mmCIF file of C-alpha atoms and ligand atoms in Angstrom:
data_model
loop_
_atom_site.group_PDB
_atom_site.id
_atom_site.type_symbol
_atom_site.label_atom_id
_atom_site.label_comp_id
_atom_site.label_asym_id
_atom_site.label_seq_id
_atom_site.Cartn_x
_atom_site.Cartn_y
_atom_site.Cartn_z
ATOM 1 C CA UNK A 23 107.488 136.259 83.384
ATOM 2 C CA UNK A 24 105.925 132.798 83.495
ATOM 3 C CA UNK A 25 107.280 130.065 81.227
ATOM 4 C CA UNK A 26 104.878 128.999 78.440
ATOM 5 C CA UNK A 27 102.632 126.062 79.358
ATOM 6 C CA UNK A 28 99.362 124.459 78.367
ATOM 7 C CA UNK A 29 98.281 124.219 82.025
ATOM 8 C CA UNK A 30 96.267 127.149 83.417
ATOM 9 C CA UNK A 31 98.283 129.017 86.036
ATOM 10 C CA UNK A 32 96.466 130.597 88.968
ATOM 11 C CA UNK A 33 98.716 133.327 90.283
ATOM 12 C CA UNK A 34 96.381 134.925 92.802
ATOM 13 C CA UNK A 35 94.142 133.769 95.621
ATOM 14 C CA UNK A 36 91.166 135.396 93.861
ATOM 15 C CA UNK A 37 91.779 133.466 90.620
ATOM 16 C CA UNK A 38 92.132 130.201 92.543
ATOM 17 C CA UNK A 39 88.871 130.857 94.410
ATOM 18 C CA UNK A 40 87.067 131.591 91.125
ATOM 19 C CA UNK A 41 88.445 128.376 89.621
ATOM 20 C CA UNK A 42 87.295 126.419 92.675
ATOM 21 C CA UNK A 43 83.809 127.934 92.688
ATOM 22 C CA UNK A 44 83.320 126.767 89.120
ATOM 23 C CA UNK A 45 84.328 123.230 90.128
ATOM 24 C CA UNK A 46 81.860 123.372 93.052
ATOM 25 C CA UNK A 47 79.143 124.551 90.649
ATOM 26 C CA UNK A 48 79.939 121.749 88.231
ATOM 27 C CA UNK A 49 80.012 119.229 91.144
ATOM 28 C CA UNK A 50 83.518 118.140 90.187
ATOM 29 C CA UNK A 51 85.863 116.575 92.724
ATOM 30 C CA UNK A 52 89.179 118.383 93.181
ATOM 31 C CA UNK A 53 92.388 116.606 94.141
ATOM 32 C CA UNK A 54 95.154 118.784 95.572
ATOM 33 C CA UNK A 55 98.915 118.210 95.688
ATOM 34 C CA UNK A 56 100.737 120.909 97.685
ATOM 35 C CA UNK A 57 104.446 121.155 96.839
ATOM 36 C CA UNK A 58 107.517 123.362 96.899
ATOM 37 C CA UNK A 59 108.364 122.427 93.295
ATOM 38 C CA UNK A 60 111.606 120.936 91.886
ATOM 39 C CA UNK A 61 109.640 117.844 90.924
ATOM 40 C CA UNK A 62 110.858 114.270 90.953
ATOM 41 C CA UNK A 63 109.016 110.953 90.664
ATOM 42 C CA UNK A 64 107.808 111.279 94.279
ATOM 43 C CA UNK A 65 105.840 114.421 93.455
ATOM 44 C CA UNK A 66 104.640 112.950 90.172
ATOM 45 C CA UNK A 67 103.339 109.815 91.912
ATOM 46 C CA UNK A 68 101.103 112.050 94.056
ATOM 47 C CA UNK A 69 99.883 113.897 90.965
ATOM 48 C CA UNK A 70 99.101 110.627 89.150
ATOM 49 C CA UNK A 71 97.172 109.373 92.154
ATOM 50 C CA UNK A 72 95.156 112.577 92.264
ATOM 51 C CA UNK A 73 94.487 112.465 88.520
ATOM 52 C CA UNK A 74 93.195 108.917 88.792
ATOM 53 C CA UNK A 75 90.859 109.658 91.730
ATOM 54 C CA UNK A 76 89.476 113.127 90.945
ATOM 55 C CA UNK A 77 87.710 114.959 88.141
ATOM 56 C CA UNK A 78 90.181 117.835 88.491
ATOM 57 C CA UNK A 79 93.666 118.165 89.977
ATOM 58 C CA UNK A 80 95.360 121.301 91.225
ATOM 59 C CA UNK A 81 99.033 121.383 92.153
ATOM 60 C CA UNK A 82 100.456 124.257 94.199
ATOM 61 C CA UNK A 83 104.078 125.319 94.019
ATOM 62 C CA UNK A 84 105.095 127.596 96.874
ATOM 63 C CA UNK A 85 108.476 127.769 98.576
ATOM 64 C CA UNK A 86 107.270 128.991 101.944
ATOM 65 C CA UNK A 87 109.896 131.214 103.594
ATOM 66 C CA UNK A 88 108.254 130.651 106.979
ATOM 67 C CA UNK A 89 109.321 127.030 107.105
ATOM 68 C CA UNK A 90 113.020 127.717 106.633
ATOM 69 C CA UNK A 91 114.574 128.828 109.913
ATOM 70 C CA UNK A 92 117.312 131.489 109.745
ATOM 71 C CA UNK A 93 120.457 129.759 108.458
ATOM 72 C CA UNK A 94 118.500 127.058 106.579
ATOM 73 C CA UNK A 95 118.472 126.659 102.805
ATOM 74 C CA UNK A 96 115.646 129.012 101.670
ATOM 75 C CA UNK A 97 117.825 130.956 99.224
ATOM 76 C CA UNK A 98 119.404 127.925 97.607
ATOM 77 C CA UNK A 99 116.272 125.695 97.570
ATOM 78 C CA UNK A 100 115.955 124.474 93.945
ATOM 79 C CA UNK A 101 113.457 126.432 91.856
ATOM 80 C CA UNK A 102 112.785 125.046 88.364
ATOM 81 C CA UNK A 103 109.341 126.210 87.353
ATOM 82 C CA UNK A 104 109.566 125.678 83.610
ATOM 83 C CA UNK A 105 110.784 122.085 84.040
ATOM 84 C CA UNK A 106 108.072 121.452 86.633
ATOM 85 C CA UNK A 107 105.363 122.727 84.298
ATOM 86 C CA UNK A 108 106.693 120.590 81.458
ATOM 87 C CA UNK A 109 106.569 117.513 83.662
ATOM 88 C CA UNK A 110 103.001 118.235 84.708
ATOM 89 C CA UNK A 111 101.896 118.891 81.131
ATOM 90 C CA UNK A 112 103.494 115.610 80.036
ATOM 91 C CA UNK A 113 101.948 113.585 82.883
ATOM 92 C CA UNK A 114 98.671 112.094 81.749
ATOM 93 C CA UNK A 115 96.552 109.395 83.334
ATOM 94 C CA UNK A 116 93.850 107.508 81.457
ATOM 95 C CA UNK A 117 90.608 107.021 83.379
ATOM 96 C CA UNK A 118 87.908 105.071 81.550
ATOM 97 C CA UNK A 119 89.593 105.821 78.230
ATOM 98 C CA UNK A 120 89.714 109.571 78.937
ATOM 99 C CA UNK A 121 93.073 111.260 79.471
ATOM 100 C CA UNK A 122 93.408 113.555 82.453
ATOM 101 C CA UNK A 123 96.212 116.045 83.027
ATOM 102 C CA UNK A 124 96.748 118.571 85.795
ATOM 103 C CA UNK A 125 93.868 121.066 85.591
ATOM 104 C CA UNK A 126 95.606 124.054 87.193
ATOM 105 C CA UNK A 127 98.774 125.102 88.992
ATOM 106 C CA UNK A 128 98.409 127.478 91.943
ATOM 107 C CA UNK A 129 101.449 129.764 92.184
ATOM 108 C CA UNK A 130 100.672 132.258 94.933
ATOM 109 C CA UNK A 131 102.972 135.058 96.034
ATOM 110 C CA UNK A 132 104.546 135.334 99.463
ATOM 111 C CA UNK A 133 102.673 138.623 99.988
ATOM 112 C CA UNK A 134 99.295 137.033 99.377
ATOM 113 C CA UNK A 135 99.946 133.939 101.448
ATOM 114 C CA UNK A 136 101.253 136.020 104.362
ATOM 115 C CA UNK A 137 99.190 139.240 104.412
ATOM 116 C CA UNK A 138 100.704 140.236 107.778
ATOM 117 C CA UNK A 139 104.197 139.654 106.391
ATOM 118 C CA UNK A 140 106.531 136.811 107.331
ATOM 119 C CA UNK A 141 109.929 136.758 108.941
ATOM 120 C CA UNK A 142 111.927 133.585 109.197
ATOM 121 C CA UNK A 143 112.798 134.387 112.797
ATOM 122 C CA UNK A 144 109.797 133.175 114.820
ATOM 123 C CA UNK A 145 110.475 135.614 117.669
ATOM 124 C CA UNK A 146 109.687 138.586 115.414
ATOM 125 C CA UNK A 147 106.726 137.110 113.553
ATOM 126 C CA UNK A 148 103.381 138.891 113.559
ATOM 127 C CA UNK A 149 100.024 137.549 112.491
ATOM 128 C CA UNK A 150 98.087 134.308 112.783
ATOM 129 C CA UNK A 151 99.744 130.913 113.090
ATOM 130 C CA UNK A 152 98.476 127.365 113.455
ATOM 131 C CA UNK A 153 100.146 124.933 115.805
ATOM 132 C CA UNK A 154 99.227 121.262 116.116
ATOM 133 C CA UNK A 155 100.194 120.486 119.690
ATOM 134 C CA UNK A 156 101.555 117.064 120.519
ATOM 135 C CA UNK A 157 102.961 116.139 117.132
ATOM 136 C CA UNK A 158 105.256 118.997 116.139
ATOM 137 C CA UNK A 159 108.228 118.602 118.457
ATOM 138 C CA UNK A 160 109.304 115.000 118.113
ATOM 139 C CA UNK A 161 111.497 113.469 115.393
ATOM 140 C CA UNK A 162 112.319 116.156 112.779
ATOM 141 C CA UNK A 163 110.374 118.661 114.901
ATOM 142 C CA UNK A 164 112.870 118.168 117.738
ATOM 143 C CA UNK A 165 115.687 119.305 115.446
ATOM 144 C CA UNK A 166 113.644 121.969 113.592
ATOM 145 C CA UNK A 167 111.327 123.283 116.344
ATOM 146 C CA UNK A 168 109.518 125.887 114.226
ATOM 147 C CA UNK A 169 109.050 123.764 111.091
ATOM 148 C CA UNK A 170 105.696 122.169 111.780
ATOM 149 C CA UNK A 171 104.037 125.382 112.986
ATOM 150 C CA UNK A 172 105.026 126.960 109.672
ATOM 151 C CA UNK A 173 103.772 123.982 107.673
ATOM 152 C CA UNK A 174 100.479 123.782 109.607
ATOM 153 C CA UNK A 175 99.952 127.502 108.978
ATOM 154 C CA UNK A 176 100.665 127.486 105.248
ATOM 155 C CA UNK A 177 98.686 124.304 104.655
ATOM 156 C CA UNK A 178 95.652 125.734 106.479
ATOM 157 C CA UNK A 179 95.808 128.785 104.207
ATOM 158 C CA UNK A 180 96.184 126.652 101.073
ATOM 159 C CA UNK A 181 93.219 124.514 102.149
ATOM 160 C CA UNK A 182 91.130 127.651 102.755
ATOM 161 C CA UNK A 183 91.762 128.735 99.186
ATOM 162 C CA UNK A 184 91.741 125.430 97.283
ATOM 163 C CA UNK A 185 89.062 123.658 99.404
ATOM 164 C CA UNK A 186 90.081 120.293 97.997
ATOM 165 C CA UNK A 187 87.946 117.178 98.011
ATOM 166 C CA UNK A 188 91.081 115.014 98.371
ATOM 167 C CA UNK A 189 94.649 115.849 99.328
ATOM 168 C CA UNK A 190 97.731 113.785 98.463
ATOM 169 C CA UNK A 191 100.836 113.870 100.658
ATOM 170 C CA UNK A 192 103.990 111.763 100.695
ATOM 171 C CA UNK A 193 104.992 109.207 103.312
ATOM 172 C CA UNK A 194 108.488 110.632 102.800
ATOM 173 C CA UNK A 195 107.423 113.382 105.211
ATOM 174 C CA UNK A 196 105.394 111.155 107.485
ATOM 175 C CA UNK A 197 105.327 113.535 110.460
ATOM 176 C CA UNK A 198 104.049 116.344 108.247
ATOM 177 C CA UNK A 199 101.399 114.132 106.647
ATOM 178 C CA UNK A 200 100.045 112.774 109.951
ATOM 179 C CA UNK A 201 100.084 116.260 111.454
ATOM 180 C CA UNK A 202 98.040 117.592 108.516
ATOM 181 C CA UNK A 203 95.507 114.800 108.966
ATOM 182 C CA UNK A 204 95.155 115.752 112.605
ATOM 183 C CA UNK A 205 94.898 119.440 111.718
ATOM 184 C CA UNK A 206 91.928 118.710 109.425
ATOM 185 C CA UNK A 207 90.265 116.665 112.158
ATOM 186 C CA UNK A 208 90.896 119.215 114.925
ATOM 187 C CA UNK A 209 89.813 122.237 112.879
ATOM 188 C CA UNK A 210 86.691 120.389 111.662
ATOM 189 C CA UNK A 211 87.640 121.043 108.061
ATOM 190 C CA UNK A 212 85.166 119.797 105.474
ATOM 191 C CA UNK A 213 87.360 120.458 102.429
ATOM 192 C CA UNK A 214 89.345 118.366 102.967
ATOM 193 C CA UNK A 215 87.842 116.044 105.518
ATOM 194 C CA UNK A 216 90.624 114.297 107.491
ATOM 195 C CA UNK A 217 89.593 110.988 105.921
ATOM 196 C CA UNK A 218 90.412 112.452 102.526
ATOM 197 C CA UNK A 219 94.026 113.232 103.387
ATOM 198 C CA UNK A 220 95.813 110.423 101.561
ATOM 199 C CA UNK A 221 99.381 109.438 102.384
ATOM 200 C CA UNK A 222 101.186 107.925 99.401
ATOM 201 C CA UNK A 223 104.141 105.543 99.730
ATOM 202 C CA UNK A 224 107.668 106.902 99.417
ATOM 203 C CA UNK A 225 109.208 106.668 95.950
ATOM 204 C CA UNK A 226 112.815 105.477 96.147
ATOM 205 C CA UNK A 227 115.788 105.132 93.839
ATOM 206 C CA UNK A 228 115.412 101.567 92.529
ATOM 207 C CA UNK A 229 119.152 100.882 92.880
ATOM 208 C CA UNK A 230 120.070 102.047 96.385
ATOM 209 C CA UNK A 231 116.701 102.774 97.984
ATOM 210 C CA UNK A 232 117.406 106.459 98.628
ATOM 211 C CA UNK A 233 114.114 108.315 99.088
ATOM 212 C CA UNK A 234 113.713 110.836 96.272
ATOM 213 C CA UNK A 235 113.901 114.413 97.539
ATOM 214 C CA UNK A 236 114.382 117.832 95.955
ATOM 215 C CA UNK A 237 117.243 118.343 98.405
ATOM 216 C CA UNK A 238 119.156 115.365 96.944
ATOM 217 C CA UNK A 239 120.183 117.874 94.254
ATOM 218 C CA UNK A 240 122.557 119.385 96.838
ATOM 219 C CA UNK A 241 124.600 116.168 96.998
ATOM 220 C CA UNK A 242 127.866 115.818 95.075
ATOM 221 C CA UNK A 243 128.355 112.576 93.134
ATOM 222 C CA UNK A 244 130.424 111.114 95.995
ATOM 223 C CA UNK A 245 127.921 112.252 98.613
ATOM 224 C CA UNK A 246 125.037 110.786 96.629
ATOM 225 C CA UNK A 247 126.873 107.443 96.487
ATOM 226 C CA UNK A 248 126.857 107.389 100.318
ATOM 227 C CA UNK A 249 123.243 108.506 100.796
ATOM 228 C CA UNK A 250 121.845 104.952 100.795
ATOM 229 C CA UNK A 251 123.263 104.521 104.290
ATOM 230 C CA UNK A 252 120.185 106.078 105.908
ATOM 231 C CA UNK A 253 117.654 103.705 104.379
ATOM 232 C CA UNK A 254 119.934 100.723 105.003
ATOM 233 C CA UNK A 255 120.196 101.801 108.646
ATOM 234 C CA UNK A 256 116.418 102.046 108.963
ATOM 235 C CA UNK A 257 116.024 98.633 107.346
ATOM 236 C CA UNK A 258 118.501 97.162 109.852
ATOM 237 C CA UNK A 259 116.469 98.625 112.723
ATOM 238 C CA UNK A 260 113.257 97.265 111.239
ATOM 239 C CA UNK A 261 114.776 93.799 110.928
ATOM 240 C CA UNK A 262 116.001 93.846 114.537
ATOM 241 C CA UNK A 263 112.562 94.966 115.727
ATOM 242 C CA UNK A 264 110.588 92.417 113.740
ATOM 243 C CA UNK A 265 112.877 89.694 115.088
ATOM 244 C CA UNK A 266 111.662 90.650 118.563
ATOM 245 C CA UNK A 267 114.420 93.067 119.601
ATOM 246 C CA UNK A 268 113.879 96.054 121.878
ATOM 247 C CA UNK A 269 113.949 99.609 120.594
ATOM 248 C CA UNK A 270 117.464 99.984 122.021
ATOM 249 C CA UNK A 271 118.632 96.947 120.029
ATOM 250 C CA UNK A 272 116.934 98.168 116.881
ATOM 251 C CA UNK A 273 118.499 101.601 117.100
ATOM 252 C CA UNK A 274 121.912 100.089 117.806
ATOM 253 C CA UNK A 275 121.521 98.018 114.639
ATOM 254 C CA UNK A 276 120.878 101.212 112.688
ATOM 255 C CA UNK A 277 123.814 102.982 114.334
ATOM 256 C CA UNK A 278 126.114 100.084 113.384
ATOM 257 C CA UNK A 279 125.138 100.459 109.728
ATOM 258 C CA UNK A 280 125.852 104.179 109.903
ATOM 259 C CA UNK A 281 129.260 103.567 111.515
ATOM 260 C CA UNK A 282 130.174 101.218 108.650
ATOM 261 C CA UNK A 283 128.797 103.737 106.149
ATOM 262 C CA UNK A 284 130.940 106.481 107.682
ATOM 263 C CA UNK A 285 134.117 104.480 107.097
ATOM 264 C CA UNK A 286 133.240 103.959 103.440
ATOM 265 C CA UNK A 287 132.213 107.619 103.106
ATOM 266 C CA UNK A 288 135.471 108.822 104.671
ATOM 267 C CA UNK A 289 137.417 106.891 102.026
ATOM 268 C CA UNK A 290 135.682 109.148 99.440
ATOM 269 C CA UNK A 291 136.258 112.262 101.518
ATOM 270 C CA UNK A 292 132.593 112.452 102.544
ATOM 271 C CA UNK A 293 131.627 113.240 106.118
ATOM 272 C CA UNK A 294 128.415 111.789 107.574
ATOM 273 C CA UNK A 295 126.754 112.393 110.920
ATOM 274 C CA UNK A 296 123.699 110.634 112.299
ATOM 275 C CA UNK A 297 121.350 113.194 113.875
ATOM 276 C CA UNK A 298 118.903 110.590 115.158
ATOM 277 C CA UNK A 299 117.116 107.324 114.578
ATOM 278 C CA UNK A 300 113.948 107.131 116.637
ATOM 279 C CA UNK A 301 110.845 105.005 117.054
ATOM 280 C CA UNK A 302 107.510 106.648 117.869
ATOM 281 C CA UNK A 303 103.960 105.443 118.177
ATOM 282 C CA UNK A 304 102.182 106.459 114.952
ATOM 283 C CA UNK A 305 99.077 107.561 116.801
ATOM 284 C CA UNK A 306 100.332 109.413 119.877
ATOM 285 C CA UNK A 307 103.835 110.210 118.511
ATOM 286 C CA UNK A 308 105.072 109.013 121.910
ATOM 287 C CA UNK A 309 108.696 107.827 121.898
ATOM 288 C CA UNK A 310 108.813 104.068 122.450
ATOM 289 C CA UNK A 311 110.351 102.765 125.636
ATOM 290 C CA UNK A 312 113.858 101.580 124.762
ATOM 291 C CA UNK A 313 113.780 98.517 126.980
ATOM 292 C CA UNK A 314 110.512 97.062 125.728
ATOM 293 C CA UNK A 315 109.567 95.402 122.505
ATOM 294 C CA UNK A 316 105.968 96.504 122.831
ATOM 295 C CA UNK A 317 106.904 100.118 123.325
ATOM 296 C CA UNK A 318 104.671 102.997 124.282
ATOM 297 C CA UNK A 319 101.652 103.086 126.568
ATOM 298 C CA UNK A 320 99.197 103.724 123.778
ATOM 299 C CA UNK A 321 100.843 101.203 121.507
ATOM 300 C CA UNK A 322 99.085 98.174 122.968
ATOM 301 C CA UNK A 323 101.232 96.142 120.589
ATOM 302 C CA UNK A 324 99.111 96.886 117.527
ATOM 303 C CA UNK A 325 99.547 100.498 116.373
ATOM 304 C CA UNK A 326 102.022 101.053 113.567
ATOM 305 C CA UNK A 327 105.384 102.479 114.607
ATOM 306 C CA UNK A 328 107.205 105.349 112.932
ATOM 307 C CA UNK A 329 110.859 104.440 112.510
ATOM 308 C CA UNK A 330 112.448 107.713 111.437
ATOM 309 C CA UNK A 331 115.966 108.964 110.877
ATOM 310 C CA UNK A 332 117.973 112.016 109.948
ATOM 311 C CA UNK A 333 121.485 111.762 108.525
ATOM 312 C CA UNK A 334 123.836 114.559 107.503
ATOM 313 C CA UNK A 335 125.751 113.746 104.326
ATOM 314 C CA UNK A 336 128.221 116.573 104.007
ATOM 315 C CA UNK A 337 126.148 119.714 104.525
ATOM 316 C CA UNK A 338 122.882 118.090 103.407
ATOM 317 C CA UNK A 339 120.332 116.801 105.876
ATOM 318 C CA UNK A 340 118.505 113.688 104.685
ATOM 319 C CA UNK A 341 115.345 112.376 106.360
ATOM 320 C CA UNK A 342 113.608 109.086 105.810
ATOM 321 C CA UNK A 343 111.249 106.667 107.527
ATOM 322 C CA UNK A 344 109.767 103.211 107.533
ATOM 323 C CA UNK A 345 106.320 102.531 108.966
ATOM 324 C CA UNK A 346 106.502 99.272 110.917
ATOM 325 C CA UNK A 347 103.428 97.150 111.526
ATOM 326 C CA UNK A 348 100.128 97.621 109.801
ATOM 327 C CA UNK A 349 101.262 100.541 107.646
ATOM 328 C CA UNK A 350 98.141 100.188 105.493
ATOM 329 C CA UNK A 351 96.129 101.923 108.216
ATOM 330 C CA UNK A 352 98.006 105.179 107.600
ATOM 331 C CA UNK A 353 99.655 104.898 104.173
ATOM 332 C CA UNK A 354 97.940 103.708 101.017
HETATM 333 P P1 AMP B 29 107.937 119.086 98.816
HETATM 334 O O1 AMP B 29 107.899 119.710 97.481
HETATM 335 O O2 AMP B 29 109.261 118.534 99.205
HETATM 336 O O3 AMP B 29 107.299 119.955 99.870
HETATM 337 O O4 AMP B 29 107.005 117.805 98.721
HETATM 338 C C1 AMP B 29 105.688 117.887 98.245
HETATM 339 C C2 AMP B 29 104.987 116.576 98.542
HETATM 340 O O5 AMP B 29 105.684 115.511 97.900
HETATM 341 C C3 AMP B 29 104.963 116.242 100.046
HETATM 342 O O6 AMP B 29 103.706 115.694 100.391
HETATM 343 C C4 AMP B 29 106.062 115.229 100.160
HETATM 344 O O7 AMP B 29 105.912 114.345 101.250
HETATM 345 C C5 AMP B 29 105.930 114.496 98.843
HETATM 346 N N1 AMP B 29 107.160 113.759 98.524
HETATM 347 C C6 AMP B 29 108.428 114.244 98.558
HETATM 348 N N2 AMP B 29 109.306 113.262 98.270
HETATM 349 C C7 AMP B 29 108.581 112.138 98.050
HETATM 350 C C8 AMP B 29 108.914 110.794 97.715
HETATM 351 N N3 AMP B 29 110.168 110.390 97.544
HETATM 352 N N4 AMP B 29 107.899 109.892 97.584
HETATM 353 C C9 AMP B 29 106.605 110.278 97.753
HETATM 354 N N5 AMP B 29 106.227 111.539 98.063
HETATM 355 C C10 AMP B 29 107.201 112.460 98.213
#
């Protein structure tokens, strides 16, 4: 049973298509915010942006089993539909004196989104999958090798149904967002056109800079008090880089912050482990050369750089990033 809400809920692909056809007929622009639910201010910032730039906004909530490898947190991923719907219903944006709220929530079933079925073990999967070669196996994709194939596949399906004019994605998941832009370009999608895939800046805790994430709910109070280490480490690397240091120096600066953070964490009984801090060219995703300041072949000194990191705090994996250089060319 669905919780009561004032927002129309589209539970099937057919109902979403009918809704979209009406918007096409009425020549209304449609902004789309794909999510897995458990909303925080990061999600809501995307929704507000969509509300302000489109006649209509549709938000999808779908915890896609395909993107959780066996052993990952699919079962315990937070699901809080009634709270999510309340937050959407309460989130209004005034445009020219007219209040806009979310026009519809798309809540598809696993069966409809994966008509050939879905197993979380890639080796036994059947059906059609989308893979964006060249940008799925670096950074987080190196640690979670099947993640971006699953995301590319589900997002292609969602785009086929919603056919959005504009899409809003978070910088928090920069690899995902850039991959989706490339997917739209490579597959010649019109709805959305790659130029209409907007990447919105990461919303952070104002006190310690921790990037908001649904998975932060897994952290105990003590773990949460240590989570700021990742962003501080990335900031240290950014500072070293902008002062003219090499990638090696920048990453060492980040590692030093993590080492200090580990000592403080240990005093609270919290274990932390740095999975990686890396620097990649934002265009080619090429790993920068550690010995150079300029970095990768395609960098030419001007492309933005993705400074990304993954830190385990207890059993929770946190990811974060800073875009160095002219970030305005990819994030806005
Ligand atoms: P999720 O529900 O985690 O799949 O996220 C849905 C969308 O919200 C994705 O485009 C995320 O990148 C974005 N998002 C998640 N956290 C943040 C954040 N702290 N700031 C901005 N966007 C975010």
